[in-house]
Coordinates of N, CA and C in Angstrom, one line a residue:
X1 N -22.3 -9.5 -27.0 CA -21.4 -8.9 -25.9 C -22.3 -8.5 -24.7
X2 N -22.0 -8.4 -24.0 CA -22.4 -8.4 -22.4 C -21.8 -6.9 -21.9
X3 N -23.1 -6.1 -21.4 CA -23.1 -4.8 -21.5 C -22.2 -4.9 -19.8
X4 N -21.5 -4.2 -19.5 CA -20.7 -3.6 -18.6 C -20.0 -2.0 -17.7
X5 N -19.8 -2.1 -16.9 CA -19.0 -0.6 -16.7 C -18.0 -0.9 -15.9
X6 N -17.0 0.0 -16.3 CA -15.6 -0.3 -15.7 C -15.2 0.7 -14.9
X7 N -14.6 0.9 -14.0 CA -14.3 1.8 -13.3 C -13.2 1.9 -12.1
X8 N -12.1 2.7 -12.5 CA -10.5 2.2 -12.2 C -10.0 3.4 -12.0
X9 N -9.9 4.2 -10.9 CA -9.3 5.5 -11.0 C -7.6 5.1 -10.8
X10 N -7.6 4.6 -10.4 CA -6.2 3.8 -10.0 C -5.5 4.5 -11.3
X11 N -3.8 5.2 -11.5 CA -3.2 5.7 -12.9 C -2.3 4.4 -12.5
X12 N -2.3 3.8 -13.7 CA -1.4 2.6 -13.7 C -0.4 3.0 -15.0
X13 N 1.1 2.5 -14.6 CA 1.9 3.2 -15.2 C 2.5 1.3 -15.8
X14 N 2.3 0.7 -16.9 CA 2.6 -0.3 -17.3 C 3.7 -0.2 -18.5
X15 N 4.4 -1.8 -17.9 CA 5.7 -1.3 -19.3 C 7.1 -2.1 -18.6
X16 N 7.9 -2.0 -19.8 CA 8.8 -2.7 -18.9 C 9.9 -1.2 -18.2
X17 N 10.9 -1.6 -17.1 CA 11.5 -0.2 -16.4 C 10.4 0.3 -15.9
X18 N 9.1 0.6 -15.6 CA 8.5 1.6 -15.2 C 8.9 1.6 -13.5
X19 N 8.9 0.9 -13.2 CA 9.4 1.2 -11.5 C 10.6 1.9 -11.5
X20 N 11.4 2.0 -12.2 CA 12.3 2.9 -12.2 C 12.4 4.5 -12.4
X21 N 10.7 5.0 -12.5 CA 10.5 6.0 -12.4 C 9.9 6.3 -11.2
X22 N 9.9 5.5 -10.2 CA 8.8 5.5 -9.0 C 9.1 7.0 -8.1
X23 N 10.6 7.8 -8.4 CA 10.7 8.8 -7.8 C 10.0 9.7 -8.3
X24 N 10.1 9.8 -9.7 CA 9.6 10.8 -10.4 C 7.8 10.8 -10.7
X25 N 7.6 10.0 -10.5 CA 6.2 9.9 -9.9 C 6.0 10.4 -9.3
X26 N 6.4 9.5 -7.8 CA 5.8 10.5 -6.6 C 6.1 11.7 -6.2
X27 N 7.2 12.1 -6.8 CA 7.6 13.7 -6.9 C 6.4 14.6 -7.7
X28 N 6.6 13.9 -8.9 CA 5.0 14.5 -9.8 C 3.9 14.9 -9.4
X29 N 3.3 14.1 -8.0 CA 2.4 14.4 -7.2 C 2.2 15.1 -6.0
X30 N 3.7 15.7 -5.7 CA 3.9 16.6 -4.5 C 4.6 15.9 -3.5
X31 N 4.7 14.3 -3.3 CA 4.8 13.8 -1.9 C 6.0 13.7 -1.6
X32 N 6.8 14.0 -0.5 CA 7.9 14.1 0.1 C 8.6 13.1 0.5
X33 N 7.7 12.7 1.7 CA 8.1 11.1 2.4 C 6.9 10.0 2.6
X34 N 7.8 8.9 2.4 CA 6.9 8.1 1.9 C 7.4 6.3 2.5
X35 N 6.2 5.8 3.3 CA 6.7 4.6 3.7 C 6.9 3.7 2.7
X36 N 7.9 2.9 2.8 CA 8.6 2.1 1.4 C 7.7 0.5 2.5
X37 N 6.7 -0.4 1.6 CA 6.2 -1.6 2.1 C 6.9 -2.6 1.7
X38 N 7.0 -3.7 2.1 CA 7.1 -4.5 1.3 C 7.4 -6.0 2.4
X39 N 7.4 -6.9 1.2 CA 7.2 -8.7 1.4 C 8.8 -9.1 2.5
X40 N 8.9 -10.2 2.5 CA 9.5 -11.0 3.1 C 11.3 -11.3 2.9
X41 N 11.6 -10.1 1.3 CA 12.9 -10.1 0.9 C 13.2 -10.1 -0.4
X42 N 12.3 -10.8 -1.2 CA 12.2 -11.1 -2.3 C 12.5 -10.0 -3.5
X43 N 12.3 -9.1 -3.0 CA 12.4 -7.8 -4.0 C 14.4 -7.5 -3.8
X44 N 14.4 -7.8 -2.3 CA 16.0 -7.4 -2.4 C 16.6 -8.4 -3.2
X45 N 16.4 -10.2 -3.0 CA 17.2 -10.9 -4.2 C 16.9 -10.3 -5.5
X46 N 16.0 -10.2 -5.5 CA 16.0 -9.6 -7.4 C 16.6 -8.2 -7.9
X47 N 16.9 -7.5 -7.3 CA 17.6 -6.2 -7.6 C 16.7 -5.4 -7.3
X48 N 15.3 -5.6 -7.0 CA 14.3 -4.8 -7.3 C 14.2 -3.8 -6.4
X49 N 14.2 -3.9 -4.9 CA 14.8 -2.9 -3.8 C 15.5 -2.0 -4.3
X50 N 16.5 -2.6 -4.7 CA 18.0 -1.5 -5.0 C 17.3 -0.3 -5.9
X51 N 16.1 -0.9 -7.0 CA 16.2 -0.1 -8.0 C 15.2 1.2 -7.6
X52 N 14.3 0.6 -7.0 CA 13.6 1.6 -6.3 C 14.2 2.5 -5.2
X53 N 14.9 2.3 -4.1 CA 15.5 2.8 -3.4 C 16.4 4.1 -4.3
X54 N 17.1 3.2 -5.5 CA 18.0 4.5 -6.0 C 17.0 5.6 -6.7
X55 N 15.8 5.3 -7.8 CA 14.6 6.1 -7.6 C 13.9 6.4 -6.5
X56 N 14.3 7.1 -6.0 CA 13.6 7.7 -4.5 C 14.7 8.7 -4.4
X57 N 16.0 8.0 -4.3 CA 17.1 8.5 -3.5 C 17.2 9.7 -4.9
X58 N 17.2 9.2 -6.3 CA 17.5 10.5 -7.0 C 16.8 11.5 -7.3
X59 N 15.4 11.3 -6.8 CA 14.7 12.3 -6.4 C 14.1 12.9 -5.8
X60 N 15.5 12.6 -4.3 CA 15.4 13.7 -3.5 C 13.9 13.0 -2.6
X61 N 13.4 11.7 -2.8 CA 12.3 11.4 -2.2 C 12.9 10.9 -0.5
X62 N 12.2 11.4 0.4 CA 12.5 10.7 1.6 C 11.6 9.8 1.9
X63 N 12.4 8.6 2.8 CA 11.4 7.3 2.8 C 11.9 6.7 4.3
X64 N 10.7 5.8 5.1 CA 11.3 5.0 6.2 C 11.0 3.7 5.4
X65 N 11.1 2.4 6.5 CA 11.0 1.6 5.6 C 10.0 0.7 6.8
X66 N 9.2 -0.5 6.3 CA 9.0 -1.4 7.2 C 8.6 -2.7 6.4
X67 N 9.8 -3.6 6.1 CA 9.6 -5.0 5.6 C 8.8 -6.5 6.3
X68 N 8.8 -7.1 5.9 CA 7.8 -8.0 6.6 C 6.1 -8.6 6.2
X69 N 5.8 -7.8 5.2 CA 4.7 -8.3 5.0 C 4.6 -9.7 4.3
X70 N 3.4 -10.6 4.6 CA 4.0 -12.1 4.5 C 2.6 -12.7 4.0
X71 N 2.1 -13.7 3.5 CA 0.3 -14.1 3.0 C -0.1 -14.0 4.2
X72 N -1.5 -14.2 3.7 CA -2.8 -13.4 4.9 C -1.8 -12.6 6.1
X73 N -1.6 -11.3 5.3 CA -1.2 -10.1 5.9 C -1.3 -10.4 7.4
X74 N -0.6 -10.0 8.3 CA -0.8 -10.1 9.9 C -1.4 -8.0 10.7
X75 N -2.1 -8.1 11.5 CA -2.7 -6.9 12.0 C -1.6 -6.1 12.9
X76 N -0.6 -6.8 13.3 CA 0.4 -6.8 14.5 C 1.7 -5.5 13.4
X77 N 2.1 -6.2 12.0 CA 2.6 -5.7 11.4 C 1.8 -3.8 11.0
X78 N 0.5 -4.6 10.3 CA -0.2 -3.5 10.0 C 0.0 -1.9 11.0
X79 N 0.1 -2.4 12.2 CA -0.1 -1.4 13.9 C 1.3 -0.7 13.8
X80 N 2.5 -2.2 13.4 CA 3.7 -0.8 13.1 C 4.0 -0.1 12.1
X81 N 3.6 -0.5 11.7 CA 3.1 0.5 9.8 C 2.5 2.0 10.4
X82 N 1.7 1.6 11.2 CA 0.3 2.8 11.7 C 1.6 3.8 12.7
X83 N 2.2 3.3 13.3 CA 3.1 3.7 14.2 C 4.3 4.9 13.7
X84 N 4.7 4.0 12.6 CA 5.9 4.4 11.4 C 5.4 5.9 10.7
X85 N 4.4 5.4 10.6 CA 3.6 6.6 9.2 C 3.1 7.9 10.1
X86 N 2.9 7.4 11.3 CA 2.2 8.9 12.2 C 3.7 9.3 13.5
X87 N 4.6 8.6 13.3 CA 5.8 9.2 13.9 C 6.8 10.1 13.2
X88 N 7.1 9.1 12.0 CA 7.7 10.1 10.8 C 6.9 10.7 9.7
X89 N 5.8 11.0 9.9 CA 5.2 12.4 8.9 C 5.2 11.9 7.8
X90 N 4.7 10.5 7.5 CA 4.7 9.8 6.0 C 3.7 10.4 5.8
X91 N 3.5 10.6 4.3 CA 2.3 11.4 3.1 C 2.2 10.0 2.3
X92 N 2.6 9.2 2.2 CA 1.9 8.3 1.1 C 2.9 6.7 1.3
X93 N 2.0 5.7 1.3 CA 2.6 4.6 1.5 C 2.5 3.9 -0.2
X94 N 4.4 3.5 -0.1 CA 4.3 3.1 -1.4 C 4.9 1.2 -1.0
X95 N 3.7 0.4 -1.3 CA 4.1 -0.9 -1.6 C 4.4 -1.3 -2.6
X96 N 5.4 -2.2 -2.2 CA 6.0 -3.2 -3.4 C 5.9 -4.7 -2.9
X97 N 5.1 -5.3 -4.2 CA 5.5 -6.6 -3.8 C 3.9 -7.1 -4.5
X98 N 3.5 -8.6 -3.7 CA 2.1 -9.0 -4.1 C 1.1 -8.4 -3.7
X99 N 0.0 -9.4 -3.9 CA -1.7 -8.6 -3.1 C -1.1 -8.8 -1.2
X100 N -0.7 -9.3 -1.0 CA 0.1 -9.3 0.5 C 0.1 -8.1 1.0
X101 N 1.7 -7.2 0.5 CA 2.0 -6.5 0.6 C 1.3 -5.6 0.4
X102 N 0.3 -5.4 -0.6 CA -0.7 -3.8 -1.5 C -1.5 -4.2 0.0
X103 N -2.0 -5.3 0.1 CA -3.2 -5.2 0.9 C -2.8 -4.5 2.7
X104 N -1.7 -4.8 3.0 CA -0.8 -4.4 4.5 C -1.0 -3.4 4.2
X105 N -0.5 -2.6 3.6 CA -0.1 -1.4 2.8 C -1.5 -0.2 3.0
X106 N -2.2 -1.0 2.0 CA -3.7 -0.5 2.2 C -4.2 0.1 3.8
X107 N -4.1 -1.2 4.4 CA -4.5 -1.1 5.7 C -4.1 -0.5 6.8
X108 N -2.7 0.0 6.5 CA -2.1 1.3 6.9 C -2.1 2.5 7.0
X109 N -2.2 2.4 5.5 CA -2.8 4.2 5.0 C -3.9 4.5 5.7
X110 N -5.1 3.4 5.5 CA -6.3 3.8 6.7 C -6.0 4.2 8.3
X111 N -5.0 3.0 8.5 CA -4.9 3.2 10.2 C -4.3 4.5 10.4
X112 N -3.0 4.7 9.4 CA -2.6 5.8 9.9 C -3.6 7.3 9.7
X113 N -4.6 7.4 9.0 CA -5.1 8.7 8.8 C -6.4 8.2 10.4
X114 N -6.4 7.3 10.9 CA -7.3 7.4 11.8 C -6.8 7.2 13.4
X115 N -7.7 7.4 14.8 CA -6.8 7.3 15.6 C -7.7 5.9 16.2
X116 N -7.7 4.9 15.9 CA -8.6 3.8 16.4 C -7.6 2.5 15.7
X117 N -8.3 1.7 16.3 CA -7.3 0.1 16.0 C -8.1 -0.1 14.6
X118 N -7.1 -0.5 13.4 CA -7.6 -0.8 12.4 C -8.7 -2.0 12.1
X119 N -8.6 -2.8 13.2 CA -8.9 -3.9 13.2 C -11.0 -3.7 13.1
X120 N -11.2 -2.4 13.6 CA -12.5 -1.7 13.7 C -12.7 -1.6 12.0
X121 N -12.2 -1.4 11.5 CA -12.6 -1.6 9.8 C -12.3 -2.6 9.2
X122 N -11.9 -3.8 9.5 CA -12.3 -5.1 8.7 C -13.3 -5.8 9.8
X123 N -13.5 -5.4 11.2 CA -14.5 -6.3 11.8 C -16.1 -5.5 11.3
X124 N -16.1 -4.7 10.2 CA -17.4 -3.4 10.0 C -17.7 -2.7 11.2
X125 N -17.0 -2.5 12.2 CA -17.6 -1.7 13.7 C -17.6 0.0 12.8
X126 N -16.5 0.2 11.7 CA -16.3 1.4 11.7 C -15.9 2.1 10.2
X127 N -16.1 2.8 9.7 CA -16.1 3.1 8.4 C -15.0 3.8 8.3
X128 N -13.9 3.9 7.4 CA -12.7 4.6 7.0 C -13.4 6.2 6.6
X129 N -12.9 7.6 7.5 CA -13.5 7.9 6.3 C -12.3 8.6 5.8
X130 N -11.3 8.5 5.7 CA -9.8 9.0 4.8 C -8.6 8.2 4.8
X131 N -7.9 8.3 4.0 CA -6.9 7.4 4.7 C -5.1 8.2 3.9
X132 N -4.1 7.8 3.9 CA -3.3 8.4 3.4 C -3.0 7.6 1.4
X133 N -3.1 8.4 1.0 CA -2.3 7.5 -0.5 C -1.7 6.8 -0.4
X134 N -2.1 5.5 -1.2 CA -1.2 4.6 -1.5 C -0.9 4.3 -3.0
X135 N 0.5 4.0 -3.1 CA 1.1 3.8 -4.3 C 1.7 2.4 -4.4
X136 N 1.5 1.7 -5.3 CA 2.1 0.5 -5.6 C 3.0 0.2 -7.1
X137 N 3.8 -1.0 -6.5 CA 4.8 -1.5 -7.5 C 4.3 -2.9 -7.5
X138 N 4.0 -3.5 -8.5 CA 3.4 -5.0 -8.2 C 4.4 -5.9 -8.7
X139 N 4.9 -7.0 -8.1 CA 5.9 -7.7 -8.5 C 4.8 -9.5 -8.9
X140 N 3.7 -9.5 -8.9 CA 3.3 -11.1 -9.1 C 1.1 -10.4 -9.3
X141 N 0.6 -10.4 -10.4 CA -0.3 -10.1 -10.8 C -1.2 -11.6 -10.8
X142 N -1.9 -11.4 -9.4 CA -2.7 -12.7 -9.6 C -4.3 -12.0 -8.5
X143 N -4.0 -11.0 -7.6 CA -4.7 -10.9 -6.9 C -5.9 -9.4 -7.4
X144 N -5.2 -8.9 -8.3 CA -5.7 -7.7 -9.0 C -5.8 -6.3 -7.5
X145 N -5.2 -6.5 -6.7 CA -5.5 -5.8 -5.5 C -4.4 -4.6 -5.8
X146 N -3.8 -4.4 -6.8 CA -3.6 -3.2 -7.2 C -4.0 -1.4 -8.0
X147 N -5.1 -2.1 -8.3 CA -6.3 -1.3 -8.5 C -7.3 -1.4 -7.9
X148 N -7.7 -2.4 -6.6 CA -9.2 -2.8 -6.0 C -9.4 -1.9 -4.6
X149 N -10.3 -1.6 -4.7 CA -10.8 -0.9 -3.5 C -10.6 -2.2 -2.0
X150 N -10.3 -3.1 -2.2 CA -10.4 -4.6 -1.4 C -8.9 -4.4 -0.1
X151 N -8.8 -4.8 0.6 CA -8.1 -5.5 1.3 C -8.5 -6.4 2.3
X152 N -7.6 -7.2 2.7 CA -7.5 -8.4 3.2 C -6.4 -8.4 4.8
X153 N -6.9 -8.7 5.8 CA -6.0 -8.5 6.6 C -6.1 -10.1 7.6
X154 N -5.5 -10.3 8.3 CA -5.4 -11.3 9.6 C -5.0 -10.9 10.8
X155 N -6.0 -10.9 11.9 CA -5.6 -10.7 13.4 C -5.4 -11.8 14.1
X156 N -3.9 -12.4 14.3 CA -3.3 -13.3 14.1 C -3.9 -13.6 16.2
X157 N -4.0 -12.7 17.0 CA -4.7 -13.0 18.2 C -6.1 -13.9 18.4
X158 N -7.1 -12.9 17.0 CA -8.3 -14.1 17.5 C -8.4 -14.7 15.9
X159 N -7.9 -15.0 15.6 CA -7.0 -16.2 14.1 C -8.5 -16.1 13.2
X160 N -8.4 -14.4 13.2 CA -9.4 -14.3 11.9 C -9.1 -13.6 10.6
X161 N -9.3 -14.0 9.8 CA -9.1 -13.2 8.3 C -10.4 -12.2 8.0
X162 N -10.4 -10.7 7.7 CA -11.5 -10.5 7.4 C -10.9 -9.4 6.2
X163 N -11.5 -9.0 5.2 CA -11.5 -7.8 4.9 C -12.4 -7.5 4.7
X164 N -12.5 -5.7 3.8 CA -13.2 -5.1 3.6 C -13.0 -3.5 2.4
X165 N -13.8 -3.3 1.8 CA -13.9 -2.4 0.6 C -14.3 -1.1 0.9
X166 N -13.1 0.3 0.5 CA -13.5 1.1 0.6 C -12.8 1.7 -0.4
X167 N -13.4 3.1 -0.9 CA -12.6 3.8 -2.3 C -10.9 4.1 -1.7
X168 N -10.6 4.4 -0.2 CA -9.8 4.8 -0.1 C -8.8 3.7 0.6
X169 N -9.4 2.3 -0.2 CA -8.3 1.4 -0.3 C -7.7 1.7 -1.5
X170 N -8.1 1.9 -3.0 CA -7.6 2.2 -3.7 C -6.3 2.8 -4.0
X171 N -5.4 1.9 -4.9 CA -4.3 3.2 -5.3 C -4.4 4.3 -5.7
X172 N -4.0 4.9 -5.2 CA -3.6 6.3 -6.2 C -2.8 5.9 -7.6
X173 N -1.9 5.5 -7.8 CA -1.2 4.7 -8.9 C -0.5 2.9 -8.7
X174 N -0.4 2.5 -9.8 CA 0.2 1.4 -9.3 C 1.0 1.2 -10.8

């Protein structure tokens, strides 16, 4: 065996139904309001919007919303995420959906705890040093970016992909 260390503060709540506790969750943790992330639609064909929304709604969680996140995440979207979260008093962004979505999401939480273009922490000009919680729902397990300190962004102006790693990419839960 091949000596190792693991290390995952991420609380992962696995199982079948578990998103259906997502209010009671983030109630468990204090948070009030919370930006709802997510993909391109996909969650609303499958019921899976609905079910979350009504977990939020039964406990009393308040949420704005901003849909749209799409592969190699766009910076443009990211800015009104940053917009969203520091107009309405969001405490914790909760994404749903793939590494797409976790990674937008991610990149949020940072922008919104800072007052600088995010784009300054995937080009390395600038170091996060807080960002707001993020919570995830993972609907497609391929990118592991729900536990990773990683995100992935695209600044669709000078058509570059960069990311970059920080503890407070991390979820808080997923």
């Amino acid at each position: 065996m091949i000596n190792f260390e693991f290390y995952s503060p991420t609380r992962v709540f696995f199982g079948r139904d578990q998103h259906k506790r997502i209010g009671e969750i983030i109630k468990g943790y204090g948070f009030k309001k919370v930006l709802l992330h997510y993909g391109g639609g996909s969650i609303k064909k499958t019921g899976l919007y609905d079910e979350v929304v009504k977990a939020l709604n039964d406990s009393g969680i308040d949420f704005v919303e901003l849909g749209g996140a799409q592969p190699n995440p766009i910076l443009g979207l990211v800015k009104k995420g940053i917009e969203i979260c520091k107009k309405e008093n969001v405490e914790l962004v909760l994404a749903v959906g793939g590494g797409s979505a976790i990674d937008s999401g991610k990149v949020i939480a940072v922008g919104a705890a800072h007052d600088c273009d995010p784009w300054l922490f995937s080009s390395k000009k600038k170091v996060p040093e807080r960002a707001l919680p993020v919570g995830t729902i993972l609907t497609l397990s391929a990118t592991g970016s729900e536990t990773s300190s990683s995100a992935v962004i695209t600044n669709e102006e000078l058509k570059l992909k960069r990311g970059f790693n920080s503890d407070f990419n991390r979820p808080l839960f997923s």
